[in-house]
Coordinates of C-alpha atoms in Angstrom, one line a residue:
X1 CA 34.5 -50.7 21.5
X2 CA 33.3 -49.9 17.9
X3 CA 35.2 -51.4 14.9
X4 CA 36.5 -47.9 14.0
X5 CA 37.8 -47.2 17.5
X6 CA 39.4 -50.6 17.6
X7 CA 41.1 -50.0 14.3
X8 CA 42.4 -46.6 15.5
X9 CA 43.7 -48.2 18.7
X10 CA 45.4 -50.9 16.7
X11 CA 47.1 -48.4 14.4
X12 CA 48.3 -46.4 17.4
X13 CA 49.5 -49.5 19.1
X14 CA 51.5 -50.5 16.0
X15 CA 53.2 -47.1 15.9
X16 CA 53.9 -47.4 19.6
X17 CA 55.3 -50.9 19.1
X18 CA 57.7 -49.8 16.3
X19 CA 58.8 -46.7 18.2
X20 CA 59.4 -48.8 21.3
X21 CA 61.4 -51.3 19.3
X22 CA 63.6 -48.4 17.9
X23 CA 64.1 -47.0 21.4
X24 CA 65.1 -50.4 22.8
X25 CA 67.4 -50.9 19.8
X26 CA 69.5 -48.0 21.0
X27 CA 70.4 -49.7 24.2
X28 CA 73.6 -51.4 23.0
X29 CA 75.1 -48.0 22.2
X30 CA 74.4 -46.8 25.8
X31 CA 75.7 -50.1 27.2
X32 CA 78.8 -49.9 25.1
X33 CA 79.6 -46.3 26.2
X34 CA 78.7 -46.9 29.8
X35 CA 81.6 -46.3 32.3
X36 CA 80.5 -49.1 34.7
X37 CA 80.3 -52.9 34.1
X38 CA 77.4 -54.7 32.3
X39 CA 75.6 -55.8 35.5
X40 CA 75.9 -52.4 37.1
X41 CA 74.6 -50.8 33.9
X42 CA 71.6 -53.2 33.9
X43 CA 70.9 -52.2 37.5
X44 CA 71.0 -48.5 36.8
X45 CA 68.9 -49.0 33.6
X46 CA 65.9 -50.2 35.7
X47 CA 66.5 -48.3 38.9
X48 CA 66.8 -44.9 37.2
X49 CA 63.7 -45.6 35.2
X50 CA 61.6 -46.2 38.3
X51 CA 61.3 -42.5 39.2
X52 CA 59.7 -41.2 35.9
X53 CA 57.4 -44.2 35.8
X54 CA 56.3 -43.5 39.4
X55 CA 55.8 -39.8 38.8
X56 CA 53.8 -40.4 35.6
X57 CA 51.6 -43.0 37.4
X58 CA 50.8 -40.5 40.2
X59 CA 50.0 -37.7 37.7
X60 CA 48.1 -39.7 35.2
X61 CA 44.6 -41.0 35.7
X62 CA 45.2 -44.7 35.3
X63 CA 42.7 -47.1 33.8
X64 CA 42.6 -50.8 34.4
X65 CA 42.0 -52.7 37.6
X66 CA 43.5 -51.9 41.0
X67 CA 45.5 -54.8 42.6
X68 CA 43.1 -56.5 45.0
X69 CA 45.5 -58.6 47.0
X70 CA 48.9 -60.3 47.4
X71 CA 48.3 -62.5 44.3
X72 CA 47.8 -59.5 42.1
X73 CA 50.9 -57.8 43.4
X74 CA 52.9 -61.0 42.7
X75 CA 51.6 -61.1 39.2
X76 CA 52.7 -57.5 38.7
X77 CA 56.2 -58.3 40.1
X78 CA 56.7 -61.4 38.0
X79 CA 57.6 -59.7 34.6
X80 CA 60.4 -57.8 36.4
X81 CA 61.9 -61.1 37.7
X82 CA 62.0 -62.4 34.1
X83 CA 63.4 -59.1 32.8
X84 CA 66.2 -59.1 35.4
X85 CA 67.0 -62.7 34.5
X86 CA 67.1 -61.8 30.8
X87 CA 69.4 -58.8 31.3
X88 CA 71.8 -60.8 33.6
X89 CA 72.0 -63.7 31.1
X90 CA 72.4 -61.5 28.1
X91 CA 75.2 -59.5 29.6
X92 CA 77.0 -62.6 30.8
X93 CA 76.7 -64.2 27.4
X94 CA 78.5 -61.3 25.8
X95 CA 81.5 -62.1 28.0
X96 CA 81.3 -65.9 27.5
X97 CA 80.9 -66.3 23.7
X98 CA 81.3 -64.3 20.5
X99 CA 79.1 -61.2 20.0
X100 CA 77.7 -62.7 16.8
X101 CA 76.6 -65.9 18.6
X102 CA 75.2 -64.0 21.6
X103 CA 73.2 -61.7 19.4
X104 CA 71.8 -64.3 17.1
X105 CA 70.9 -66.7 19.9
X106 CA 69.2 -64.0 22.0
X107 CA 67.0 -63.2 18.9
X108 CA 65.4 -66.6 19.3
X109 CA 63.1 -65.0 21.8
X110 CA 60.2 -64.5 19.3
X111 CA 60.3 -68.3 18.6
X112 CA 59.9 -69.0 22.3
X113 CA 57.1 -66.4 22.6
X114 CA 55.3 -68.0 19.7
X115 CA 55.6 -71.4 21.2
X116 CA 54.5 -70.1 24.6
X117 CA 51.5 -68.3 23.2
X118 CA 50.4 -71.5 21.5
X119 CA 51.1 -73.9 24.4
X120 CA 49.8 -71.8 27.4
X121 CA 47.3 -69.4 25.9
X122 CA 46.1 -71.5 22.9
X123 CA 46.8 -68.5 20.6
X124 CA 46.2 -69.4 16.9
X125 CA 49.5 -69.1 15.0
X126 CA 48.9 -68.7 11.2
X127 CA 51.3 -70.0 8.5
X128 CA 51.7 -66.4 7.3
X129 CA 52.9 -65.3 10.7
X130 CA 55.4 -68.2 10.9
X131 CA 56.6 -67.3 7.4
X132 CA 57.2 -63.7 8.5
X133 CA 59.0 -64.9 11.6
X134 CA 61.3 -67.1 9.6
X135 CA 62.0 -64.3 7.1
X136 CA 62.9 -61.9 10.0
X137 CA 65.2 -64.4 11.6
X138 CA 67.0 -65.0 8.3
X139 CA 67.4 -61.2 8.1
X140 CA 69.0 -61.1 11.5
X141 CA 71.5 -63.8 10.4
X142 CA 72.3 -61.9 7.2
X143 CA 72.6 -58.6 9.2
X144 CA 75.2 -60.3 11.5
X145 CA 77.3 -61.5 8.6
X146 CA 75.6 -64.6 7.4
X147 CA 76.1 -68.2 8.5
X148 CA 79.9 -67.8 8.3
X149 CA 79.7 -65.3 11.3
X150 CA 78.3 -68.1 13.5
X151 CA 80.9 -70.0 15.4
X152 CA 83.9 -69.4 17.5
X153 CA 81.9 -69.2 20.6
X154 CA 81.9 -71.2 23.8
X155 CA 79.2 -73.8 24.4
X156 CA 78.4 -72.3 27.9
X157 CA 78.2 -68.8 26.5
X158 CA 75.9 -69.9 23.7
X159 CA 73.7 -71.7 26.2
X160 CA 73.5 -68.6 28.3
X161 CA 72.4 -66.5 25.3
X162 CA 69.6 -69.0 24.7
X163 CA 68.6 -68.7 28.4
X164 CA 68.5 -64.9 27.9
X165 CA 66.1 -65.5 24.9
X166 CA 63.9 -67.8 27.0
X167 CA 63.6 -65.2 29.8
X168 CA 62.9 -62.4 27.4
X169 CA 60.1 -64.6 26.0
X170 CA 58.8 -65.2 29.5
X171 CA 58.9 -61.4 30.1
X172 CA 56.9 -60.7 27.0
X173 CA 54.3 -63.4 27.8
X174 CA 53.9 -62.2 31.4
X175 CA 53.5 -58.6 30.2
X176 CA 50.8 -59.7 27.7
X177 CA 49.0 -61.5 30.5
X178 CA 49.0 -58.7 33.0
X179 CA 48.3 -56.0 30.3
X180 CA 44.8 -57.4 29.9
X181 CA 43.9 -56.3 33.4
X182 CA 46.2 -53.4 34.5
X183 CA 47.3 -50.1 33.0
X184 CA 50.7 -49.6 31.3
X185 CA 52.0 -47.3 34.1
X186 CA 50.9 -49.5 36.9
X187 CA 52.6 -52.5 35.2
X188 CA 55.8 -50.6 34.5
X189 CA 56.2 -49.3 38.1
X190 CA 55.9 -52.7 39.6
X191 CA 57.8 -54.5 36.9
X192 CA 60.7 -52.0 37.0
X193 CA 60.8 -52.1 40.8
X194 CA 61.0 -55.9 40.8
X195 CA 63.8 -55.9 38.1
X196 CA 65.8 -53.3 40.1
X197 CA 65.5 -55.3 43.3
X198 CA 66.6 -58.5 41.5
X199 CA 69.5 -56.8 39.7
X200 CA 71.0 -55.1 42.8
X201 CA 72.5 -58.2 44.4
X202 CA 73.7 -59.5 41.0
X203 CA 75.5 -56.2 40.3
X204 CA 77.1 -56.1 43.7
X205 CA 78.3 -59.6 43.3
X206 CA 79.8 -59.3 39.8
X207 CA 80.9 -55.6 39.7
X208 CA 83.9 -53.9 41.4
X209 CA 82.5 -50.4 40.8
X210 CA 78.8 -49.4 40.8
X211 CA 79.1 -45.6 40.2
X212 CA 80.3 -43.8 37.0
X213 CA 83.2 -41.5 37.5
X214 CA 82.2 -38.7 35.2
X215 CA 79.1 -36.8 34.0
X216 CA 79.3 -38.6 30.7
X217 CA 78.9 -41.9 32.4
X218 CA 75.8 -40.8 34.2
X219 CA 74.4 -39.4 30.9
X220 CA 74.8 -42.8 29.3
X221 CA 72.9 -44.5 32.2
X222 CA 70.2 -41.9 32.2
X223 CA 69.8 -42.2 28.4
X224 CA 69.6 -45.9 28.7
X225 CA 67.0 -45.7 31.5
X226 CA 64.8 -42.9 30.0
X227 CA 65.0 -43.7 26.3
X228 CA 65.4 -47.5 26.1
X229 CA 63.5 -48.5 29.2
X230 CA 60.9 -45.8 30.0
X231 CA 60.3 -45.0 26.3
X232 CA 61.0 -48.4 24.8
X233 CA 59.5 -50.8 27.3
X234 CA 56.7 -48.4 28.1
X235 CA 55.6 -48.1 24.5
X236 CA 55.8 -51.9 24.0
X237 CA 53.8 -52.6 27.1
X238 CA 51.1 -50.1 25.9
X239 CA 50.9 -51.9 22.5
X240 CA 50.4 -55.3 24.2
X241 CA 46.9 -54.3 25.1
X242 CA 45.9 -54.1 21.4
X243 CA 48.4 -56.4 19.6
X244 CA 49.2 -60.1 19.9
X245 CA 52.2 -60.9 22.1
X246 CA 53.8 -63.1 19.5
X247 CA 53.8 -60.3 17.0
X248 CA 54.9 -57.7 19.5
X249 CA 57.9 -59.9 20.4
X250 CA 59.2 -59.3 16.8
X251 CA 60.3 -55.8 17.9
X252 CA 63.3 -57.6 19.4
X253 CA 64.4 -58.3 15.8
X254 CA 64.4 -54.5 15.1
X255 CA 67.1 -54.0 17.7
X256 CA 70.1 -55.2 15.7
X257 CA 68.9 -53.1 12.7
X258 CA 68.6 -49.9 14.9
X259 CA 71.9 -50.7 16.7
X260 CA 73.7 -50.9 13.3
X261 CA 72.3 -47.6 12.1
X262 CA 73.1 -45.8 15.4
X263 CA 76.6 -47.3 15.4
X264 CA 77.1 -46.0 11.9
X265 CA 75.8 -42.5 12.9
X266 CA 77.3 -42.1 16.3
X267 CA 80.4 -44.4 16.3
X268 CA 81.4 -44.1 12.7
X269 CA 81.1 -47.9 12.3
X270 CA 80.6 -48.7 8.6
X271 CA 77.4 -50.4 7.4
X272 CA 78.1 -53.0 4.7
X273 CA 75.8 -53.9 1.9
X274 CA 75.2 -57.3 3.6
X275 CA 74.0 -55.5 6.7
X276 CA 71.7 -53.2 4.7
X277 CA 70.2 -56.3 2.9
X278 CA 69.8 -58.0 6.3
X279 CA 68.0 -55.0 7.8
X280 CA 65.6 -54.9 4.8
X281 CA 64.9 -58.6 5.1
X282 CA 64.1 -58.1 8.9
X283 CA 61.6 -55.3 8.1
X284 CA 60.1 -57.4 5.3
X285 CA 59.6 -60.3 7.7
X286 CA 57.9 -58.1 10.2
X287 CA 55.5 -56.8 7.5
X288 CA 54.7 -60.3 6.4
X289 CA 54.1 -61.4 10.0
X290 CA 51.8 -58.4 10.5
X291 CA 49.5 -59.7 7.8
X292 CA 49.3 -63.0 9.7

């Protein structure tokens, strides 16, 4: 690939990454408005997303390799296992500790991704990237109300939120690994299938009701599946072919910014000056990390 073509792909990947982060950032609104419980919502998020991914994979001419055997199929299924574990732990943490603690601790995922990239793939981590990561994390803390907002949680719930961050990091690292060989749509079909299979028994165990009672409830689940998962996760997976996994994981830090803006627009929740400053710091940190 020529330097000009590589630069064009990198720019498109960055746009896809940011758009994917914004789409994923809308997921808390859908989850909050869902008529079913958090585990059932997580199940429908991935199961409803499976159909459009499958249809697109059949229509599109996919690039990348074709799975050659059982080992390749297991590799394709692995990210879905990590994603289901992340969703289950994240939703559990919201019921076990304060929302502020759960959100802040889950946003440790880019730290785990950076460490994993260095430990397992020997990815070079520059001081500029680390500075950008630190700035973005500070921005998330400011966005959530500053250090004073941390506290009041339960130790088990805080630990569960950290577990969610760890599994999201594993999901991103696994995606980055398989993206070097397989196409976006092939990865998303198998990953989403795996996540749906893993989430079904968890949802049946924890939830009393699996089905929404009104059209509005189904609309929230479809929006979550099509916008946040098909659009968000699909775009992020595409970007991983051209951008470092550690940098791509910073899109997680866009989510509280997007969620705050959407809550202001759709739910009439006020955005304070502190939240606006925190959002600006997050964006500044991502821009700094990009230069690294």
